[in-house]
Amino acid sequence: MTVESFGARLRRAMDTRGPLCVGIDPHASLLSAWGLNDDIKGLETFTRTVVEALADRVAVLKPQSAFFERFGSRGIAVLEKAVEEARAAGALVLMDAKRGDIGSTMGAYAETYLHKGSPLFSDAVTVSPYLGFGSLRPALDAAVINGCGVFVLALTSNPEGAEVQRATAAGGRSLAQLMLDHMAAENEGAEPLGSVGAVVGATLGDAGVDLAINGPLLAPGIGAQGATPADLPGVFGSAVGNVVPSVSRGVLRFGPDVAGLRESASRFADEVRAAVARA
């Protein structure tokens, strides 16, 4: 039986629910702002509230694994439940783990996030290609088999990233462009959208690279980091229709009120639609 690709599932989710990814980032200051303690009970309450408020209406939920890992096995148990419940409610789950390694270790990461028998099985995962794009092959192959996606770091929103990502690679291309070219090759011929995405910060201004990779473009930096939906066409140009803007604090600061979370997410999605329509 043919497995539907992540790219096809994401395109449908974006078209029906709106092109928005909301992060689940339970860091200590946000738990405090919600009136919660920075402990496992606070983590559970925070995560359950976000999933219940948004999983039935946004296209993508993106839990940041590190904020759960810091609580050890109990935190991972909360993450496992969140992934299961979010997917059951119809959201695509993008695990923000930024894994990167070689050989059997990369294969083990792929089994963790991209294998249907895993408690942390997600629709997609973020990975780092800076051990060489070929090091990602176990994750890329597992994604194809299981109908999942892989989002590869290309041009990130943190200013320190430029010293690596803008460095000159083979043939005079930037290292980021080299990685984007690899992604385009993986997505060649895919319809309606490839399943290998790029992470490109929405705060970059003119990205200065070719973003026509026939795949999704995850755009962190909307909201608290200073970018707005209106900035997206200037960064992504003709590829803006494939952008999945990622918002975390910009939505989560309206919790723990469920209505506030929903209203904020809806507003961001509408603003993104309007920006894309004007492009």
Short mmCIF file of C-alpha atoms in Angstrom, two decimals:
data_model
loop_
_atom_site.label_atom_id
_atom_site.label_comp_id
_atom_site.label_asym_id
_atom_site.label_seq_id
_atom_site.Cartn_x
_atom_site.Cartn_y
_atom_site.Cartn_z
CA MET A 1 0.00 0.00 0.00
CA THR A 2 1.35 3.41 -0.99
CA VAL A 3 2.02 5.75 1.92
CA GLU A 4 0.88 9.33 1.38
CA SER A 5 3.84 11.67 1.50
CA PHE A 6 4.35 14.27 4.18
CA GLY A 7 4.51 16.97 1.53
CA ALA A 8 1.03 16.09 0.31
CA ARG A 9 -0.35 15.96 3.85
CA LEU A 10 1.27 19.27 4.75
CA ARG A 11 -0.06 20.99 1.63
CA ARG A 12 -3.58 19.84 2.47
CA ALA A 13 -3.24 20.95 6.11
CA MET A 14 -1.96 24.37 5.07
CA ASP A 15 -4.78 24.81 2.57
CA THR A 16 -7.52 23.79 5.01
CA ARG A 17 -6.21 24.98 8.39
CA GLY A 18 -3.99 27.84 7.31
CA PRO A 19 -0.19 28.03 6.91
CA LEU A 20 0.88 28.26 10.53
CA CYS A 21 3.12 26.28 12.85
CA VAL A 22 2.84 26.93 16.58
CA GLY A 23 5.72 25.92 18.81
CA ILE A 24 5.25 24.19 22.14
CA ASP A 25 8.12 25.70 24.12
CA PRO A 26 7.59 25.23 27.87
CA HIS A 27 10.61 27.17 29.11
CA ALA A 28 10.76 28.30 32.70
CA SER A 29 9.82 31.93 32.12
CA LEU A 30 6.75 31.01 30.12
CA LEU A 31 5.58 28.53 32.73
CA SER A 32 5.96 31.30 35.31
CA ALA A 33 3.99 33.73 33.14
CA TRP A 34 1.17 31.18 33.08
CA GLY A 35 1.25 30.96 36.87
CA LEU A 36 2.77 27.48 36.78
CA ASN A 37 5.72 26.03 38.63
CA ASP A 38 8.80 24.97 36.69
CA ASP A 39 8.23 21.29 37.48
CA ILE A 40 6.66 18.24 35.90
CA LYS A 41 3.14 19.24 36.96
CA GLY A 42 3.59 22.67 35.38
CA LEU A 43 4.96 21.04 32.24
CA GLU A 44 1.97 18.70 32.02
CA THR A 45 -0.56 21.50 32.50
CA PHE A 46 1.12 23.78 29.98
CA THR A 47 1.47 21.11 27.31
CA ARG A 48 -2.03 19.72 27.74
CA THR A 49 -3.52 23.21 27.48
CA VAL A 50 -1.69 24.04 24.24
CA VAL A 51 -2.62 20.73 22.63
CA GLU A 52 -6.28 20.98 23.67
CA ALA A 53 -6.49 24.59 22.47
CA LEU A 54 -4.78 24.25 19.10
CA ALA A 55 -4.34 20.69 17.85
CA ASP A 56 -7.75 20.60 16.18
CA ARG A 57 -7.22 23.83 14.24
CA VAL A 58 -3.60 24.66 13.35
CA ALA A 59 -1.69 22.92 10.57
CA VAL A 60 1.44 22.12 12.57
CA LEU A 61 2.43 21.90 16.23
CA LYS A 62 6.17 21.96 16.92
CA PRO A 63 7.24 20.75 20.37
CA GLN A 64 10.80 21.75 21.27
CA SER A 65 12.25 18.52 22.59
CA ALA A 66 14.86 20.14 24.84
CA PHE A 67 12.25 21.73 27.09
CA PHE A 68 10.85 18.28 27.81
CA GLU A 69 14.19 16.46 28.01
CA ARG A 70 15.32 18.71 30.85
CA PHE A 71 12.81 16.92 33.11
CA GLY A 72 14.25 13.50 32.27
CA SER A 73 12.07 10.46 31.69
CA ARG A 74 8.99 12.16 33.15
CA GLY A 75 9.35 15.01 30.70
CA ILE A 76 9.72 12.60 27.78
CA ALA A 77 6.54 10.85 28.92
CA VAL A 78 4.70 14.20 28.72
CA LEU A 79 6.13 14.72 25.24
CA GLU A 80 5.05 11.27 24.08
CA LYS A 81 1.48 11.91 25.21
CA ALA A 82 1.44 15.34 23.57
CA VAL A 83 2.61 13.94 20.24
CA GLU A 84 -0.02 11.20 20.32
CA GLU A 85 -2.88 13.51 21.27
CA ALA A 86 -1.91 16.27 18.84
CA ARG A 87 -1.76 13.85 15.93
CA ALA A 88 -5.07 12.28 16.95
CA ALA A 89 -6.67 15.74 16.81
CA GLY A 90 -5.44 16.27 13.27
CA ALA A 91 -2.38 18.47 13.72
CA LEU A 92 0.86 17.51 12.03
CA VAL A 93 3.60 17.22 14.65
CA LEU A 94 7.03 18.56 13.80
CA MET A 95 9.52 17.45 16.43
CA ASP A 96 12.04 20.24 16.90
CA ALA A 97 15.04 18.15 17.90
CA LYS A 98 17.71 19.41 15.45
CA ARG A 99 19.46 16.04 15.44
CA GLY A 100 22.62 15.52 13.46
CA ASP A 101 25.07 12.62 13.49
CA ILE A 102 26.47 9.90 11.26
CA GLY A 103 25.80 6.27 10.40
CA SER A 104 24.02 4.09 12.91
CA THR A 105 23.55 6.99 15.32
CA MET A 106 21.65 9.01 12.72
CA GLY A 107 19.73 5.82 12.02
CA ALA A 108 18.77 5.60 15.68
CA TYR A 109 17.50 9.17 15.64
CA ALA A 110 15.45 8.29 12.56
CA GLU A 111 13.94 5.31 14.40
CA THR A 112 13.10 7.57 17.34
CA TYR A 113 11.11 10.16 15.41
CA LEU A 114 10.27 8.66 12.01
CA HIS A 115 9.40 5.04 12.76
CA LYS A 116 5.75 4.19 13.31
CA GLY A 117 6.51 1.90 16.22
CA SER A 118 8.21 4.61 18.27
CA PRO A 119 6.45 6.38 21.16
CA LEU A 120 7.82 9.65 19.73
CA PHE A 121 6.76 8.98 16.14
CA SER A 122 6.16 12.38 14.57
CA ASP A 123 5.10 13.64 11.18
CA ALA A 124 8.44 15.39 10.72
CA VAL A 125 11.67 16.24 12.52
CA THR A 126 14.26 19.02 12.32
CA VAL A 127 17.84 17.95 11.54
CA SER A 128 21.24 19.57 11.16
CA PRO A 129 23.18 18.89 7.92
CA TYR A 130 26.51 20.28 9.02
CA LEU A 131 28.19 16.89 9.23
CA GLY A 132 27.54 16.76 5.50
CA PHE A 133 24.18 16.40 3.81
CA GLY A 134 24.86 12.72 3.15
CA SER A 135 24.91 12.08 6.90
CA LEU A 136 21.14 12.65 6.85
CA ARG A 137 20.47 9.69 4.55
CA PRO A 138 19.05 7.40 7.27
CA ALA A 139 16.49 10.07 8.21
CA LEU A 140 15.68 10.90 4.59
CA ASP A 141 15.11 7.23 3.77
CA ALA A 142 13.00 6.59 6.87
CA ALA A 143 10.89 9.64 6.04
CA VAL A 144 10.08 8.29 2.57
CA ILE A 145 9.14 4.86 3.89
CA ASN A 146 6.87 6.19 6.63
CA GLY A 147 5.34 9.21 4.88
CA CYS A 148 7.20 11.68 7.09
CA GLY A 149 9.09 14.91 6.54
CA VAL A 150 12.56 16.19 7.36
CA PHE A 151 13.27 19.89 7.90
CA VAL A 152 16.93 20.70 7.32
CA LEU A 153 18.65 23.72 8.87
CA ALA A 154 19.67 26.11 6.09
CA LEU A 155 19.65 29.77 7.17
CA THR A 156 18.61 30.02 10.78
CA SER A 157 17.29 33.08 12.60
CA ASN A 158 20.14 33.30 15.14
CA PRO A 159 22.86 35.79 14.11
CA GLU A 160 25.67 33.38 14.98
CA GLY A 161 24.51 30.98 12.27
CA ALA A 162 25.86 33.18 9.49
CA GLU A 163 29.50 32.37 10.26
CA VAL A 164 28.86 28.79 9.14
CA GLN A 165 25.85 29.03 6.86
CA ARG A 166 27.13 31.97 4.79
CA ALA A 167 30.63 30.51 4.43
CA THR A 168 31.76 29.74 0.89
CA ALA A 169 31.45 26.10 -0.14
CA ALA A 170 32.35 24.18 -3.30
CA GLY A 171 32.00 26.13 -6.52
CA GLY A 172 31.60 29.46 -4.77
CA ARG A 173 28.15 28.74 -3.37
CA SER A 174 27.38 29.52 0.24
CA LEU A 175 27.13 26.48 2.48
CA ALA A 176 23.44 27.26 2.95
CA GLN A 177 22.89 27.30 -0.82
CA LEU A 178 24.71 23.98 -1.16
CA MET A 179 22.35 22.45 1.40
CA LEU A 180 19.32 23.97 -0.35
CA ASP A 181 20.49 22.50 -3.65
CA HIS A 182 20.68 19.07 -2.01
CA MET A 183 17.11 19.53 -0.73
CA ALA A 184 15.89 20.52 -4.18
CA ALA A 185 17.41 17.34 -5.59
CA GLU A 186 15.60 15.23 -2.96
CA ASN A 187 12.28 16.92 -3.84
CA GLU A 188 12.62 16.80 -7.60
CA GLY A 189 9.37 15.71 -9.27
CA ALA A 190 7.36 15.59 -6.03
CA GLU A 191 3.76 16.78 -6.21
CA PRO A 192 2.11 18.82 -4.80
CA LEU A 193 5.08 19.48 -2.49
CA GLY A 194 8.25 17.66 -1.55
CA SER A 195 8.78 16.28 1.93
CA VAL A 196 12.27 17.67 2.55
CA GLY A 197 11.93 21.17 3.95
CA ALA A 198 14.36 23.93 4.81
CA VAL A 199 14.56 26.01 7.96
CA VAL A 200 15.01 29.65 6.93
CA GLY A 201 14.60 32.48 9.42
CA ALA A 202 11.87 35.03 8.80
CA THR A 203 14.12 37.71 10.32
CA LEU A 204 16.74 37.59 7.55
CA GLY A 205 15.45 40.26 5.19
CA ASP A 206 16.48 39.23 1.68
CA ALA A 207 17.67 35.65 2.19
CA GLY A 208 20.09 35.94 -0.75
CA VAL A 209 19.68 32.28 -1.75
CA ASP A 210 17.55 30.28 -4.15
CA LEU A 211 14.66 28.91 -2.10
CA ALA A 212 12.91 27.10 -4.96
CA ILE A 213 13.42 23.65 -3.46
CA ASN A 214 9.91 22.32 -4.22
CA GLY A 215 9.51 21.74 -0.51
CA PRO A 216 8.19 23.51 2.60
CA LEU A 217 10.09 26.38 4.16
CA LEU A 218 9.82 26.53 7.94
CA ALA A 219 10.20 30.16 8.96
CA PRO A 220 10.98 30.76 12.65
CA GLY A 221 11.18 34.28 13.98
CA ILE A 222 7.59 35.49 13.65
CA GLY A 223 6.36 37.30 16.74
CA ALA A 224 8.73 37.68 19.67
CA GLN A 225 11.88 37.60 17.51
CA GLY A 226 10.68 40.62 15.58
CA ALA A 227 9.47 39.38 12.18
CA THR A 228 5.85 39.78 11.06
CA PRO A 229 3.79 37.97 8.43
CA ALA A 230 4.12 41.05 6.23
CA ASP A 231 7.90 40.41 6.07
CA LEU A 232 7.52 36.98 4.47
CA PRO A 233 7.32 37.99 0.78
CA GLY A 234 10.50 40.04 1.11
CA VAL A 235 12.41 37.09 2.56
CA PHE A 236 10.99 34.24 0.50
CA GLY A 237 10.02 35.88 -2.77
CA SER A 238 8.27 33.59 -5.24
CA ALA A 239 8.54 30.66 -2.80
CA VAL A 240 6.36 32.38 -0.19
CA GLY A 241 3.42 30.08 -0.94
CA ASN A 242 5.41 27.17 0.52
CA VAL A 243 6.30 28.96 3.75
CA VAL A 244 5.19 27.56 7.10
CA PRO A 245 5.71 30.46 9.53
CA SER A 246 6.56 29.31 13.04
CA VAL A 247 5.24 31.26 16.02
CA SER A 248 5.86 30.32 19.65
CA ARG A 249 5.82 33.09 22.25
CA GLY A 250 3.67 35.29 20.02
CA VAL A 251 0.82 32.81 20.57
CA LEU A 252 1.76 31.17 23.85
CA ARG A 253 1.89 34.44 25.78
CA PHE A 254 -1.91 34.53 25.59
CA GLY A 255 -2.20 31.37 27.68
CA PRO A 256 -3.33 29.77 29.83
CA ASP A 257 -6.61 31.15 28.46
CA VAL A 258 -7.71 28.71 25.74
CA ALA A 259 -9.74 31.33 23.90
CA GLY A 260 -6.74 33.66 23.89
CA LEU A 261 -4.49 30.98 22.43
CA ARG A 262 -7.01 30.18 19.71
CA GLU A 263 -7.67 33.81 18.85
CA SER A 264 -3.96 34.61 18.58
CA ALA A 265 -3.23 31.58 16.37
CA SER A 266 -6.17 32.43 14.14
CA ARG A 267 -5.01 36.02 13.80
CA PHE A 268 -1.49 35.00 12.79
CA ALA A 269 -2.85 32.50 10.24
CA ASP A 270 -5.09 35.19 8.71
CA GLU A 271 -2.19 37.65 8.53
CA VAL A 272 -0.03 35.04 6.79
CA ARG A 273 -2.78 34.30 4.26
CA ALA A 274 -3.12 38.00 3.53
CA ALA A 275 0.64 38.48 3.11
CA VAL A 276 0.88 35.53 0.70
CA ALA A 277 -2.12 36.76 -1.29
CA ARG A 278 -0.48 40.17 -1.75
CA ALA A 279 2.84 38.70 -2.89
#
